[in-house]
Amino acid sequence: MPKDTVAFIGLGMMGMPMARCLARAGYPLLLRDMDEGRTNALCTELGARPLESDSAGEAGALITMLPNSDIVEEVLMAQGWADRLPQGATIIDMSSSVPTRSRTLAAALAEKGLGYLDAPVSGGVKKAEEGALAILVGGAPDLMERWQSLLGAMGGSTLHIGEAGAGHAAKALNNYVSACGLMATVEALHVAERFGIAPEAMTKVLNASSGRTNTSENKVAQFMLNGTFASGFSLKLMDKDLSIAAELARDLSYPMQLGEHGIALWHRIAEGVDVGADHTEMYALMAQEG
Ligand code: NAD
């Protein structure tokens, strides 16, 4: 059976390798990014076509991999890309968006005769390149089933979390835990160094012991101690995710007593960095805190 044509908007650090996975799996692609040069280069590389007003009607699914909910809503609703899709098409928002806004968006799209899944991802650029992301899906189970192969081309695991918005809620909470783990790891490394324990040695301790985190295993040696700070996930995007988690907790009247301080620290540091700063730069930036 021929594969559905897939429209893909947002060809950044994550979107580009994800689109490459879909091309490898044989999906005909219609690509779009506000950076036209990037769109054209990827179309040439993958033998894909740019997503245009007159080609959008061919798409069975439209994937968004954009910075935040404001931009997802602008692209789908204000710019009219949702209206250009055929009836019965599915919009899959793989960005890390605001869960309550995703619910509202799902209802608005249903009125237009379009399906909606939120399917944010975890694993970063490396797993995106390998097609091994963890994909966290919110929405109707039968709709997820319908697009299982498509998601499987980008993901190592696809977890159904709950109704529309549940994937985005789970993603924000995951990144809250991840950021707190990063900050705790970085603080431990700086204190250890002041006591005369080299960060390399302290990292080995953590990785051999119960204090190991995703940061100690996959970020400290790879991106922090060597000063490359090139994980491909920006400090400001993580800051956005922490704001989503904090807002969710507030909306649900559950105070994050531990997280309150960590999130405030991340916000303060994020205010002072360039938009391109990598989140692993927290290692250097937190050294200046002490
Ligand atoms: P990015 O900034 O590298 O890419 C975003 C892309 O969207 C850019 O190419 C940009 O030009 C494009 N864009 C912005 N506004 C647009 C518009 N109005 N129309 C069309 N294109 C537009 O970001 P990223 O790191 O790829 O992250 C994308 C999403 O995935 C974010 O929600 C982020 O939180 C999430 N995420 C990122 C990572 C990571 O490791 N980088 C991991 C998991 C989830």
Coordinates of C-alpha atoms and ligand atoms in Angstrom, one line a residue:
M1 CA 0.0 0.0 0.0
P2 CA 1.4 3.5 -0.8
K3 CA 2.4 5.5 2.2
D4 CA 0.5 8.6 3.1
T5 CA 2.0 11.9 2.1
V6 CA 3.2 13.8 5.3
A7 CA 3.6 17.5 5.6
F8 CA 6.3 18.6 8.1
I9 CA 6.6 22.2 9.5
G10 CA 9.7 23.1 11.7
L11 CA 13.0 21.8 10.4
G12 CA 15.3 22.8 13.3
M13 CA 17.7 20.8 15.5
M14 CA 15.0 18.1 15.9
G15 CA 12.7 18.5 12.9
M16 CA 15.5 18.0 10.4
P17 CA 16.7 14.6 11.6
M18 CA 13.1 13.5 12.2
A19 CA 12.2 14.3 8.6
R20 CA 15.2 12.4 7.5
C21 CA 13.9 9.3 9.3
L22 CA 10.5 9.6 7.6
A23 CA 12.2 9.9 4.2
R24 CA 14.3 6.8 5.0
A25 CA 11.0 5.0 5.8
G26 CA 9.6 5.9 2.4
Y27 CA 7.1 8.6 3.3
P28 CA 6.5 11.2 0.5
L29 CA 7.3 14.6 2.3
L30 CA 6.1 18.2 2.0
L31 CA 8.5 20.3 4.0
R32 CA 8.3 23.9 5.4
D33 CA 10.3 26.1 7.7
M34 CA 10.3 29.9 8.1
D35 CA 13.9 29.6 7.0
E36 CA 13.4 29.1 3.2
G37 CA 17.1 28.2 2.6
R38 CA 16.8 25.3 5.1
T39 CA 13.6 24.1 3.6
N40 CA 15.0 24.1 0.1
A41 CA 18.3 22.4 1.2
L42 CA 16.4 19.6 2.9
C43 CA 14.0 19.1 0.0
T44 CA 17.0 18.7 -2.3
E45 CA 18.7 16.3 0.1
L46 CA 15.6 14.1 0.6
G47 CA 14.0 14.4 -2.8
A48 CA 11.0 16.1 -1.0
R49 CA 8.8 19.0 -2.1
P50 CA 8.2 22.2 -0.2
L51 CA 4.8 22.5 1.5
E52 CA 2.8 25.1 -0.5
S53 CA -0.9 26.2 -0.4
D54 CA -1.6 24.0 -3.5
S55 CA 0.2 20.9 -2.3
A56 CA -1.2 20.8 1.3
G57 CA -4.4 19.1 0.1
E58 CA -2.3 15.9 -0.6
A59 CA -1.2 15.4 3.1
G60 CA -2.8 12.7 5.2
A61 CA -0.9 14.0 8.2
L62 CA 0.8 17.3 9.2
I63 CA 3.6 17.2 11.7
T64 CA 4.6 20.3 13.6
M65 CA 8.0 20.5 15.4
L66 CA 8.1 24.1 16.4
P67 CA 9.4 26.0 19.4
N68 CA 6.2 26.6 21.4
S69 CA 2.4 26.8 21.5
D70 CA 2.3 30.4 20.3
I71 CA 4.0 29.4 17.1
V72 CA 2.1 26.1 16.6
E73 CA -1.2 28.0 16.9
E74 CA 0.0 30.8 14.6
V75 CA 1.1 28.3 11.9
L76 CA -1.9 26.1 12.1
M77 CA -4.7 28.6 12.7
A78 CA -3.5 32.2 11.8
Q79 CA -1.5 31.2 8.8
G80 CA -4.2 28.7 7.8
W81 CA -2.3 25.5 7.2
A82 CA -4.9 23.5 9.1
D83 CA -7.6 24.8 6.7
R84 CA -5.6 23.7 3.6
L85 CA -5.6 20.0 4.7
P86 CA -8.1 17.5 3.4
Q87 CA -11.0 16.5 5.7
G88 CA -10.0 13.6 7.9
A89 CA -6.3 14.5 8.0
T90 CA -4.5 14.4 11.3
I91 CA -2.3 17.1 12.8
I92 CA 0.4 15.7 15.0
D93 CA 2.1 18.3 17.2
M94 CA 5.5 16.9 18.2
S95 CA 6.7 20.2 19.7
S96 CA 6.8 20.6 23.5
S97 CA 3.7 22.6 23.9
V98 CA 1.3 23.8 26.7
P99 CA -1.1 20.9 27.5
T100 CA -4.2 23.0 28.2
R101 CA -3.7 24.9 25.0
S102 CA -3.3 21.5 23.1
R103 CA -6.7 20.4 24.4
T104 CA -8.3 23.6 23.1
L105 CA -6.5 23.2 19.8
A106 CA -7.7 19.6 19.5
A107 CA -11.3 20.7 19.9
A108 CA -10.9 23.6 17.4
L109 CA -9.4 21.2 14.8
A110 CA -12.2 18.6 15.4
E111 CA -14.7 21.3 14.4
K112 CA -12.8 21.6 11.1
G113 CA -13.0 17.8 10.6
L114 CA -9.4 17.2 11.5
G115 CA -7.8 14.7 13.9
Y116 CA -5.2 15.8 16.5
L117 CA -2.5 14.0 18.4
D118 CA 0.1 15.5 20.7
A119 CA 3.3 13.5 20.4
P120 CA 6.2 15.3 22.0
V121 CA 9.5 13.5 22.1
S122 CA 12.4 12.8 24.5
G123 CA 15.9 11.8 23.6
G124 CA 17.5 14.8 22.0
V125 CA 19.2 15.3 18.7
K126 CA 21.2 12.0 18.9
K127 CA 18.1 9.8 19.3
A128 CA 16.3 11.9 16.7
E129 CA 19.1 11.0 14.2
E130 CA 18.8 7.3 15.1
G131 CA 15.0 7.3 14.9
A132 CA 15.0 6.1 18.5
L133 CA 13.1 8.9 20.3
A134 CA 10.6 8.2 23.1
I135 CA 7.3 9.5 21.8
L136 CA 4.6 10.5 24.3
V137 CA 1.2 10.5 22.8
G138 CA -2.0 12.2 23.8
G139 CA -5.3 11.7 21.9
A140 CA -7.7 9.0 20.8
P141 CA -6.0 5.5 20.9
D142 CA -7.4 4.6 17.5
L143 CA -5.9 7.7 16.0
M144 CA -2.5 6.8 17.5
E145 CA -3.0 3.3 16.1
R146 CA -3.7 4.8 12.6
W147 CA -0.3 6.6 12.7
Q148 CA 1.7 4.0 14.6
S149 CA 4.1 3.2 11.7
L150 CA 4.7 6.9 11.0
L151 CA 5.6 7.5 14.7
G152 CA 7.6 4.3 14.7
A153 CA 9.8 5.6 11.9
M154 CA 11.0 8.3 14.3
G155 CA 10.7 6.6 17.7
G156 CA 12.2 3.7 19.6
S157 CA 9.1 3.6 21.8
T158 CA 5.6 5.1 21.4
L159 CA 3.7 5.5 24.7
H160 CA 0.0 6.3 24.8
I161 CA -0.4 8.6 27.8
G162 CA -4.0 9.7 27.8
E163 CA -6.4 12.2 26.2
A164 CA -5.3 15.1 24.0
G165 CA -2.7 17.2 25.9
A166 CA -1.6 14.3 28.1
G167 CA 1.6 13.8 26.0
H168 CA 2.5 17.5 26.4
A169 CA 1.8 17.4 30.2
A170 CA 4.0 14.3 30.6
K171 CA 6.8 15.8 28.5
A172 CA 6.8 19.0 30.6
L173 CA 7.0 17.0 33.8
N174 CA 9.7 14.8 32.4
N175 CA 11.8 17.8 31.5
Y176 CA 11.2 19.3 35.0
V177 CA 12.7 16.2 36.5
S178 CA 15.5 16.2 33.9
A179 CA 16.4 19.9 34.6
C180 CA 16.4 19.4 38.4
G181 CA 18.7 16.4 37.9
L182 CA 21.0 18.5 35.7
M183 CA 21.1 21.3 38.3
A184 CA 21.7 18.9 41.2
T185 CA 24.5 17.1 39.2
V186 CA 26.2 20.4 38.3
E187 CA 26.0 21.7 41.9
A188 CA 27.6 18.4 43.2
L189 CA 30.4 18.7 40.6
H190 CA 31.2 22.3 41.7
V191 CA 31.2 21.5 45.4
A192 CA 33.3 18.4 44.7
E193 CA 35.8 20.5 42.8
R194 CA 36.1 23.0 45.7
F195 CA 36.9 20.0 48.0
G196 CA 39.7 18.9 45.6
I197 CA 37.8 16.1 43.8
A198 CA 38.1 16.5 40.0
P199 CA 34.8 16.7 38.1
E200 CA 35.9 13.7 36.0
A201 CA 36.3 11.7 39.2
M202 CA 33.1 12.9 40.7
T203 CA 31.2 12.0 37.4
K204 CA 32.6 8.5 37.7
V205 CA 31.4 8.3 41.3
L206 CA 27.9 9.4 40.3
N207 CA 27.8 7.0 37.3
A208 CA 28.9 4.0 39.5
S209 CA 26.5 5.0 42.3
S210 CA 22.9 5.9 43.1
G211 CA 23.3 9.6 42.2
R212 CA 23.6 8.9 38.5
T213 CA 21.4 11.0 36.3
N214 CA 20.9 11.4 32.6
T215 CA 23.1 14.5 32.9
S216 CA 26.0 12.5 34.6
E217 CA 25.7 9.7 32.1
N218 CA 25.1 11.6 28.8
K219 CA 26.0 15.2 29.2
V220 CA 28.9 15.9 31.7
A221 CA 31.7 14.3 29.8
Q222 CA 30.1 14.6 26.3
F223 CA 29.2 18.4 26.4
M224 CA 30.1 20.0 29.7
L225 CA 33.7 19.2 30.8
N226 CA 35.1 19.5 27.3
G227 CA 33.4 22.9 26.9
T228 CA 31.7 22.1 23.6
F229 CA 28.1 22.7 25.0
A230 CA 26.7 21.2 21.8
S231 CA 23.9 18.9 22.9
G232 CA 21.5 20.7 20.4
F233 CA 18.8 21.5 23.1
S234 CA 18.8 25.2 24.0
L235 CA 18.7 26.6 27.5
K236 CA 15.8 28.8 26.6
L237 CA 13.7 25.9 25.3
M238 CA 14.2 24.1 28.6
D239 CA 13.2 27.3 30.4
K240 CA 10.0 27.2 28.4
D241 CA 9.4 23.6 29.4
L242 CA 10.0 24.5 33.1
S243 CA 7.4 27.3 32.8
I244 CA 4.9 24.8 31.4
A245 CA 5.5 22.4 34.2
A246 CA 5.2 25.1 36.8
E247 CA 2.0 26.4 35.3
L248 CA 0.5 22.9 35.2
A249 CA 1.3 22.4 38.9
R250 CA -0.2 25.8 39.7
D251 CA -3.4 25.0 37.7
L252 CA -3.7 21.7 39.5
S253 CA -3.0 23.3 43.0
Y254 CA 0.0 21.1 43.7
P255 CA 2.9 23.2 44.9
M256 CA 6.3 22.0 43.6
Q257 CA 8.2 22.9 46.7
L258 CA 11.5 21.5 45.6
G259 CA 11.1 22.7 42.0
E260 CA 10.2 26.2 42.9
H261 CA 13.8 27.2 43.7
G262 CA 15.3 25.3 40.8
I263 CA 12.8 26.7 38.3
A264 CA 13.5 30.2 39.6
L265 CA 17.2 29.7 39.3
W266 CA 16.8 28.4 35.7
H267 CA 14.6 31.4 34.8
R268 CA 17.1 33.9 36.2
I269 CA 20.0 32.4 34.3
A270 CA 18.0 32.0 31.1
E271 CA 17.2 35.7 31.1
G272 CA 20.9 36.5 30.7
V273 CA 21.9 34.2 27.8
D274 CA 21.6 34.4 24.0
V275 CA 18.8 32.5 22.3
G276 CA 21.4 30.0 20.9
A277 CA 22.9 29.0 24.3
D278 CA 22.8 25.3 24.8
H279 CA 21.2 24.0 28.0
T280 CA 24.5 22.2 29.0
E281 CA 26.1 25.6 29.4
M282 CA 24.4 25.5 32.8
Y283 CA 27.6 23.9 33.9
A284 CA 29.7 27.0 33.2
L285 CA 26.9 29.5 34.2
M286 CA 26.3 27.8 37.6
A287 CA 30.0 28.0 38.4
Q288 CA 29.5 31.7 38.6
E289 CA 26.7 31.3 41.2
G290 CA 29.0 30.2 44.0
Ligands
NAD1 P1 14.8 24.7 16.9 O1 14.8 26.1 17.3 O2 16.2 24.2 16.5 O3 13.9 24.5 15.6 C1 12.6 25.2 15.5 C2 12.4 25.4 14.0 O4 11.1 26.0 13.8 C3 13.5 26.3 13.3 O5 14.0 25.7 12.2 C4 12.7 27.6 13.0 O6 13.1 28.3 11.8 C5 11.3 27.0 12.8 N1 10.2 28.0 13.0 C6 10.1 28.9 14.0 N2 8.9 29.6 13.8 C7 8.4 29.2 12.6 C8 7.2 29.5 11.9 N3 6.4 30.5 12.3 N4 7.0 28.9 10.7 C9 7.8 27.9 10.3 N5 8.9 27.5 11.0 C10 9.2 28.1 12.1 O7 14.1 23.9 18.0 P2 14.3 22.3 18.3 O8 15.4 22.1 19.2 O9 14.2 21.5 17.0 O10 13.0 22.0 19.1 C11 11.7 22.0 18.5 C12 10.7 21.5 19.6 O11 11.1 20.3 20.1 C13 10.6 22.5 20.8 O12 9.3 22.5 21.2 C14 11.5 21.8 21.8 O13 11.2 22.2 23.1 C15 11.3 20.4 21.5 N6 12.4 19.4 21.8 C16 13.7 19.7 21.6 C17 14.7 18.8 21.9 C18 16.1 19.0 21.6 O14 17.0 18.2 22.0 N7 16.5 20.0 20.8 C19 14.3 17.6 22.5 C20 13.0 17.3 22.7 C21 12.0 18.2 22.4

